[in-house]
Coordinates of C-alpha atoms in Angstrom, one line a residue:
X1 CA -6.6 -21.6 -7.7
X2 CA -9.2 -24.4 -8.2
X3 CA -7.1 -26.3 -9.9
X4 CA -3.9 -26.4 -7.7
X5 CA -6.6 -26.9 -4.6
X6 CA -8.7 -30.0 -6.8
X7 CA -4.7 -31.7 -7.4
X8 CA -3.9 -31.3 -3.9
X9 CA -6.5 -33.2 -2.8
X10 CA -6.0 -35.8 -5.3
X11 CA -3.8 -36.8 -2.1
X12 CA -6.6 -36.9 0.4
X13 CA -7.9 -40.7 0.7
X14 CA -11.6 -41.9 1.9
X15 CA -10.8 -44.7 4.6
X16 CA -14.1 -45.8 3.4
X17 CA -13.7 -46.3 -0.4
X18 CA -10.1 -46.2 -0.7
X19 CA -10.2 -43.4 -3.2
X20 CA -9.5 -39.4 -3.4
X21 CA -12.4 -37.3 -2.5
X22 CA -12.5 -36.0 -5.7
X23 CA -12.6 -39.9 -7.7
X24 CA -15.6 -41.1 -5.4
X25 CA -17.6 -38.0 -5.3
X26 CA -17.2 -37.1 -1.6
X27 CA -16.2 -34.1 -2.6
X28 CA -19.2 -31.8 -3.6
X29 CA -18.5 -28.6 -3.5
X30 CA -15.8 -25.8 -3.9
X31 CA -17.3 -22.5 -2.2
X32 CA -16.1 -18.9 -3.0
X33 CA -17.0 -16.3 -1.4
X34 CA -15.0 -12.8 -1.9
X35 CA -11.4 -14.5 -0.1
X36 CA -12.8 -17.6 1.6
X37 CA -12.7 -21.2 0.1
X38 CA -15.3 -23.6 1.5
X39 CA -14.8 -27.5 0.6
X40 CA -18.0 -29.3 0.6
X41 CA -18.1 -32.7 1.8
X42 CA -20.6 -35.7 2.1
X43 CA -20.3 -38.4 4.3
X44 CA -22.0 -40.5 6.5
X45 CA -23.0 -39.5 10.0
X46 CA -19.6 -40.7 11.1
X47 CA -17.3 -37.8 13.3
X48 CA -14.6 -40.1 13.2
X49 CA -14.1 -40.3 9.5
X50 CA -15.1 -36.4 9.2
X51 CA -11.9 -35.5 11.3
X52 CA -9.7 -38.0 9.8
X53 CA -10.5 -36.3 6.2
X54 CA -10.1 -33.0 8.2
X55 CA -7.0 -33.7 9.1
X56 CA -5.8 -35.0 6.0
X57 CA -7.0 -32.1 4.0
X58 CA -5.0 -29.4 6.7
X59 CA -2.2 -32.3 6.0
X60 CA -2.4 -31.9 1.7
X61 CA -2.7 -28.0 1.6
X62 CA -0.3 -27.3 4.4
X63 CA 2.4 -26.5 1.7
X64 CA 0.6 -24.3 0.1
X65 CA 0.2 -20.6 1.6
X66 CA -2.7 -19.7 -0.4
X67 CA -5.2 -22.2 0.6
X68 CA -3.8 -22.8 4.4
X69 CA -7.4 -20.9 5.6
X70 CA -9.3 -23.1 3.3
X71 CA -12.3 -24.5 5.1
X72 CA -14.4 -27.4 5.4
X73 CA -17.6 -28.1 5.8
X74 CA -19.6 -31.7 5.6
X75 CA -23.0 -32.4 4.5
X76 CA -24.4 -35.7 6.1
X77 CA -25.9 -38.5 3.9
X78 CA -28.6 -39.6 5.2
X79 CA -28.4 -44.0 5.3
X80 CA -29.9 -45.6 2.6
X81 CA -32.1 -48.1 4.6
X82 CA -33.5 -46.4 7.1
X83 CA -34.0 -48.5 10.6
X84 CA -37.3 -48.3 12.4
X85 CA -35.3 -49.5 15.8
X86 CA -31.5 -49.2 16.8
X87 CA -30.2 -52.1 17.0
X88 CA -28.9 -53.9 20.5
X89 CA -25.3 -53.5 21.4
X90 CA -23.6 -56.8 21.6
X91 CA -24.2 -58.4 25.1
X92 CA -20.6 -57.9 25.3
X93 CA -20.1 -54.5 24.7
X94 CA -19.4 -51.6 27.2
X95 CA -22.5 -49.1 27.2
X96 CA -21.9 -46.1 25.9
X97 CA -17.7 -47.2 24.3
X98 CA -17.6 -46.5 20.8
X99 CA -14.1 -48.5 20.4
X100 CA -12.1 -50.6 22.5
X101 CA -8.3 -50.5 21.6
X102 CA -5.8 -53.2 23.7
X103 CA -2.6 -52.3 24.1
X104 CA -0.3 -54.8 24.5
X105 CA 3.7 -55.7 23.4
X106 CA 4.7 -59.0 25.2
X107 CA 7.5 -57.7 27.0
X108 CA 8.0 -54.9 29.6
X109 CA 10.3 -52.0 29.8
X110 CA 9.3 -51.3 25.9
X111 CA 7.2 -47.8 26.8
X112 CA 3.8 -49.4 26.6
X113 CA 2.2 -47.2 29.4
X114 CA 3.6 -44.5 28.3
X115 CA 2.4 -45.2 24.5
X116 CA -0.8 -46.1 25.6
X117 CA -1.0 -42.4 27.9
X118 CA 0.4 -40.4 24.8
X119 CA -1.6 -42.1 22.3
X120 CA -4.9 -41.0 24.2
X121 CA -3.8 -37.3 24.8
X122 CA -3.5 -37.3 21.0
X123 CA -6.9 -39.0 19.9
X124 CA -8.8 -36.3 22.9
X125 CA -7.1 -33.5 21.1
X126 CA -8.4 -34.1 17.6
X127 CA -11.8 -34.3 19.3
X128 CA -12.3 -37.5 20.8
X129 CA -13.6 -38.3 23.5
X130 CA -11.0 -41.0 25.3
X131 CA -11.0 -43.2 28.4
X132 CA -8.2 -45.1 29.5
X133 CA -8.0 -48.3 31.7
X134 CA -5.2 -49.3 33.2
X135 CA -5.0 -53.1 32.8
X136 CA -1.3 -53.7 33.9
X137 CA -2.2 -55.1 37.6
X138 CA 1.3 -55.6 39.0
X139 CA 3.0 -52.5 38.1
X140 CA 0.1 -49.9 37.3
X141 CA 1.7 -46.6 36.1
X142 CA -0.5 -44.4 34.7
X143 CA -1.9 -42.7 37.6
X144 CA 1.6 -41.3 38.2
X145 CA 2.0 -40.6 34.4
X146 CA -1.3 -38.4 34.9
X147 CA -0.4 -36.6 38.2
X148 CA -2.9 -39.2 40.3
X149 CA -0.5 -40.8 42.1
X150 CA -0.5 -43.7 44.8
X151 CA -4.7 -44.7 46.5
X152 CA -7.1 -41.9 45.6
X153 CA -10.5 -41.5 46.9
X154 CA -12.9 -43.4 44.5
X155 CA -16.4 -42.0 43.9
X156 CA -18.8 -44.7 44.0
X157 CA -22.9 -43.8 42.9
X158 CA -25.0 -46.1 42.9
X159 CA -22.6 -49.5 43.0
X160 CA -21.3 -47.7 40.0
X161 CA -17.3 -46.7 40.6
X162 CA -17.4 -43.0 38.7
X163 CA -12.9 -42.7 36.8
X164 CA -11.0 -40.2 37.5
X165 CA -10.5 -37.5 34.9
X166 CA -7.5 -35.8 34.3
X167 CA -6.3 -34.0 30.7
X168 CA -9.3 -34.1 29.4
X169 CA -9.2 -38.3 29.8
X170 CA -11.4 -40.6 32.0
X171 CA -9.1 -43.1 33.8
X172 CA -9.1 -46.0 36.2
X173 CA -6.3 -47.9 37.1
X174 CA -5.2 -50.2 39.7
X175 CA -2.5 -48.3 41.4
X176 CA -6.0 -45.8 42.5
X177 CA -6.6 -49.3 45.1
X178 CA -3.3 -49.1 46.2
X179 CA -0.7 -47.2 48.4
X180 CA 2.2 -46.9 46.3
X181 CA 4.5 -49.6 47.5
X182 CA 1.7 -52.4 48.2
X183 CA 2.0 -55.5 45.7
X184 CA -0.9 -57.5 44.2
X185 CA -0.2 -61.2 44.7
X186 CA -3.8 -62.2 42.8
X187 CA -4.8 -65.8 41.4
X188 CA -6.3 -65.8 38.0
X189 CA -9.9 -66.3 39.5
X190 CA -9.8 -63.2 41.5
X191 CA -8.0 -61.1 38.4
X192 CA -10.4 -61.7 36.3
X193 CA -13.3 -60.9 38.6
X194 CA -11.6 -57.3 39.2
X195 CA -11.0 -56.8 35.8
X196 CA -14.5 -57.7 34.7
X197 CA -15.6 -55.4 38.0
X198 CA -13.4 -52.7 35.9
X199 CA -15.1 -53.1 32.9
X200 CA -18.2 -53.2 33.6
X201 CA -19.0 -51.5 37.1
X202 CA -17.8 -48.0 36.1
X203 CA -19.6 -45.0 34.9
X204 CA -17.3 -44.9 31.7
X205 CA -19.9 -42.7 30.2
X206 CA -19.7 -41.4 26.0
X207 CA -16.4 -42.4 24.6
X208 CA -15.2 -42.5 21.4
X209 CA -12.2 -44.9 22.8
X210 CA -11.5 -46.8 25.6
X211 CA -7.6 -47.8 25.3
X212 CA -6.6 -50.9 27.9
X213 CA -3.1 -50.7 29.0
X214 CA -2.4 -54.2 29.6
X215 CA 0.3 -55.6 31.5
X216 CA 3.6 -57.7 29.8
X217 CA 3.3 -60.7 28.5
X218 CA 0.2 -63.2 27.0
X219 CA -1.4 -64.3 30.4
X220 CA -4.6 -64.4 32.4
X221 CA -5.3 -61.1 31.8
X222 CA -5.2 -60.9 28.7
X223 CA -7.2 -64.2 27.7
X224 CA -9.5 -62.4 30.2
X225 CA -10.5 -59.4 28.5
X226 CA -10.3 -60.6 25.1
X227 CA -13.3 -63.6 26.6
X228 CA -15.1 -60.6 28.9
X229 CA -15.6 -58.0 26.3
X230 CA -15.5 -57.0 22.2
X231 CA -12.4 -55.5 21.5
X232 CA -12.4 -53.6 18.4
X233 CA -8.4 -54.0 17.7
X234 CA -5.1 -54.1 19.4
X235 CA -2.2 -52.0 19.1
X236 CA 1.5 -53.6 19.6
X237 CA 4.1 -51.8 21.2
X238 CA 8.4 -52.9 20.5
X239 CA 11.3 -51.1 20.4
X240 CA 13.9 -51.9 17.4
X241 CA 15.7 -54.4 19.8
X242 CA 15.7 -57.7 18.3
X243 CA 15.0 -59.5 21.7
X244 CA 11.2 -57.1 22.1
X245 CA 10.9 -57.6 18.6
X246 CA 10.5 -61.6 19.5
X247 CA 8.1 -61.5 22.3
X248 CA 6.2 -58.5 20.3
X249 CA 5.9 -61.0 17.7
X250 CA 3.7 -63.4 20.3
X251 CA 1.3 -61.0 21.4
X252 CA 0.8 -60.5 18.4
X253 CA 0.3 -64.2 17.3
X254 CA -1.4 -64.6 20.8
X255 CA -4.4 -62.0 19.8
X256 CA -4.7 -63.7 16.2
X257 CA -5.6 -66.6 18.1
X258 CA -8.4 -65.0 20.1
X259 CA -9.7 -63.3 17.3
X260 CA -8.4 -59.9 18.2
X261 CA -7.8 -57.8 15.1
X262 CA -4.6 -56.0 14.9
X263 CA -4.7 -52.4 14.0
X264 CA -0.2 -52.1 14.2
X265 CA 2.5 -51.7 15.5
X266 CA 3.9 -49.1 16.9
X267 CA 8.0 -48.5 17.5
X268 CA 9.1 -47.3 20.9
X269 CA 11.8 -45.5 21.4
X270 CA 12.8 -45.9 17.6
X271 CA 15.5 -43.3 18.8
X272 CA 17.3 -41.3 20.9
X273 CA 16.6 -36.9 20.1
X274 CA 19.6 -35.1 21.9
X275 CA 17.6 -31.7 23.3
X276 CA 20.5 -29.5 22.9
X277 CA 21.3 -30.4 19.4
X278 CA 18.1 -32.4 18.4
X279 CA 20.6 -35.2 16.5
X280 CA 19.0 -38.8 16.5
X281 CA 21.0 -42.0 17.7
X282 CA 19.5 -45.5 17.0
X283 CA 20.8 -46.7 20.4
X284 CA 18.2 -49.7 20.5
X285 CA 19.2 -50.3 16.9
X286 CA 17.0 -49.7 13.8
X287 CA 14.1 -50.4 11.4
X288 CA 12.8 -53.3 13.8
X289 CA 9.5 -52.2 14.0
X290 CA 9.0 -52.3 10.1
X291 CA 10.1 -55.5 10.3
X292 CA 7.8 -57.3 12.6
X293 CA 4.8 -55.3 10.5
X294 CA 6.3 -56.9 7.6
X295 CA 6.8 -60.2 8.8
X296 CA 3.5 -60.2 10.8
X297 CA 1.5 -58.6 7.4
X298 CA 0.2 -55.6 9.6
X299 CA 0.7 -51.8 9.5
X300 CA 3.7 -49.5 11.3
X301 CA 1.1 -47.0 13.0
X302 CA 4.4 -44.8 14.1
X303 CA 8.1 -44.8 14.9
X304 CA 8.1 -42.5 18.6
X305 CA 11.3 -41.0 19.4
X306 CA 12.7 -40.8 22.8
X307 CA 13.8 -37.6 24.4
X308 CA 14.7 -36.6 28.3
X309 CA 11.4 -34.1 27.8
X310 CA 9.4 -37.2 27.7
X311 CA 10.5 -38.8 30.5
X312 CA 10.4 -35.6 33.0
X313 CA 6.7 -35.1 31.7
X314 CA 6.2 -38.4 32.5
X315 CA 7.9 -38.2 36.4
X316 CA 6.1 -34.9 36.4
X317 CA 2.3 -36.4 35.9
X318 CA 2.0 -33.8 33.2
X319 CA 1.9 -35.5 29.3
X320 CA 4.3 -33.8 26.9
X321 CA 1.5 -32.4 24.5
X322 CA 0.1 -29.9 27.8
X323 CA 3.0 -29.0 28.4
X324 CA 5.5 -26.3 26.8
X325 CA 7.4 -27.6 24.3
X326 CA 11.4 -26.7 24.5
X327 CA 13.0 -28.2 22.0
X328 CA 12.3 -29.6 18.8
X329 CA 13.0 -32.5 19.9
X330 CA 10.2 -32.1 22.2
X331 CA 7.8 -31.0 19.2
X332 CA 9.0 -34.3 17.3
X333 CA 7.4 -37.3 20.0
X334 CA 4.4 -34.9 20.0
X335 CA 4.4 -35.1 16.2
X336 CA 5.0 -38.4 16.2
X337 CA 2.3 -39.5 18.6
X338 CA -0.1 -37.3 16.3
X339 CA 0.9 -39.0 13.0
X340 CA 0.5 -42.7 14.8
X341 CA -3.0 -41.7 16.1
X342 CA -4.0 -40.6 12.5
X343 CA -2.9 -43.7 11.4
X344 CA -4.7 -45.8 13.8
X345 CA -7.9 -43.5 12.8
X346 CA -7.5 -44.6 9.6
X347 CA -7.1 -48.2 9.9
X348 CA -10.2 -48.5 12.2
X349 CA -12.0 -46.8 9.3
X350 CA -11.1 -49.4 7.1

């Protein structure tokens, strides 16, 4: 039995040292006690690594029916030069945010929003705990995608604007201002104050991630907040199409300039999943997203399908993963949302 478990995780990777739990000695321990199997970890104080080796451990010893109740249990290291004084946070950093994540793609219509929503329902369910702002000033969305539709009433304590919370997710967005057919007609000067206000005037409290939905294209508001604050990476969002794949391509050479790392790209709509049959049609052709990750030398975080559950859930202000899945199609985008936020965990571990 040990030895089927210790070549299974041959397979599980340290984002740290780039090598299997067993080769760099993070693995300490196999338990046994009567029918239970305790693995034995050490690591650094670090949750988000622990549940990224979680999950790749549940991941490596899924197939395997005999060590499926296997579990795991970490042993902290304490750090090797002690620090008599935490250290500042950058003058530019957001009190409290652990990572800031951009999400951007260059062109609209590619799912962006609803990548950005999805993304951060996934992240909150392996633990984390997730804000999301929504950046995209002329055609906010999602408040509706979260059931928070049109002007809400906004707490404000102590000139500190308190988000909304729904799912489990803090969230502030634009469209909260706004009745639901008022425009913004805003000049740069005046967008960038209210994004700064955004940033920096709410209560965003502890998060582990604070994911910016931002809107199309490589303007004002995006020079903005990669000048305002430390962003910790950006995510870009296509479809296969060839003509998203080009102005993907720019955000992505647009945040290169500014010194924004880029954690991947993620494909939109990489297909369509029939819900009666579950068959998949490339109707926005095929393999584009690997392409720009190759061309561009960064990583395909996930290919997400699409599906006529996704889009109801969407319309509905309830996210696919609350919701009762239907069809396997269904199951697949939540799947696939799950494998591209394990990725994303694994590059920021990096």
């Amino acid at each position: 039995m040990q030895q089927e478990l210790k070549t299974l995780l041959t397979k599980v990777q340290n984002p740290l040292t780039h090598k299997n739990i067993i080769e760099d000695g993070t693995l300490e321990a196999i338990q046994e006690n009567d029918d239970q199997i305790t693995l034995v970890l050490s690591t650094p104080d670090d949750r988000r690594l622990q549940l990224a080796l979680d999950s790749q451990i549940r991941t490596a010893l899924a197939g395997s029916p005999a060590l499926s109740k296997v579990k795991v249990k970490f042993n902290v290291k304490a750090p090797e030069v002690p620090k008599s004084e935490p250290s500042a946070p950058p003058a530019n950093s957001i009190p409290g945010v652990d990572k800031i994540i951009l999400i951007g793609s260059g062109k609209g219509g590619v799912g962006k929003s609803t990548v950005t929503l999805n993304l951060g329902i996934s992240l909150k369910n392996m633990g984390y705990k997730v804000g999301l702002l929504d950046a995209d000033i002329y055609g906010p969305s999602l408040g509706k995608m979260l059931g928070l539709s049109g002007r809400q009433n906004i707490d404000v304590q102590n000139d500190t604007i308190i988000p909304l919370e729904a799912y489990g997710l803090k969230v502030m967005s634009f469209s909260f201002l706004l009745d639901d057919n008022q425009p913004v007609v805003w000049r740069g000067p005046m967008l960038g104050k209210a994004l700064h206000q955004f940033l920096y005037d709410i209560e965003w409290g502890k998060l582990d991630f604070l994911l910016i939905d931002l809107p199309p294209g490589t303007g004002d508001a995006h020079l903005s907040l990669t000048q305002m604050v430390q962003n910790d990476a950006a995510v870009v969002v296509t479809t296969p199409q060839n003509v998203a794949l080009l102005d993907a391509g720019r955000a992505i050479a647009m945040f290169e300039q500014v010194n924004v790392p880029i954690a991947g790209v993620i494909e939109n709509m990489s297909e369509f999943l029939c819900p009666h049959c579950g068959k998949g049609s490339h109707i926005f052709s095929k393999g584009g997203g690997s392409r720009l990750a190759a061309s561009t030398k960064s990583v395909l975080l996930g290919q997400i399908p699409l599906t006529s559950e996704l889009m109801e859930a969407s319309d509905e202000g309830k996210p696919l993963a609350t919701r009762k899945k239907n069809s396997p199609s269904a199951q697949k985008v939540v799947d696939a949302y799950e494998h591209a936020a394990q990725n994303l965990l694994s590059i920021l571990a990096e």
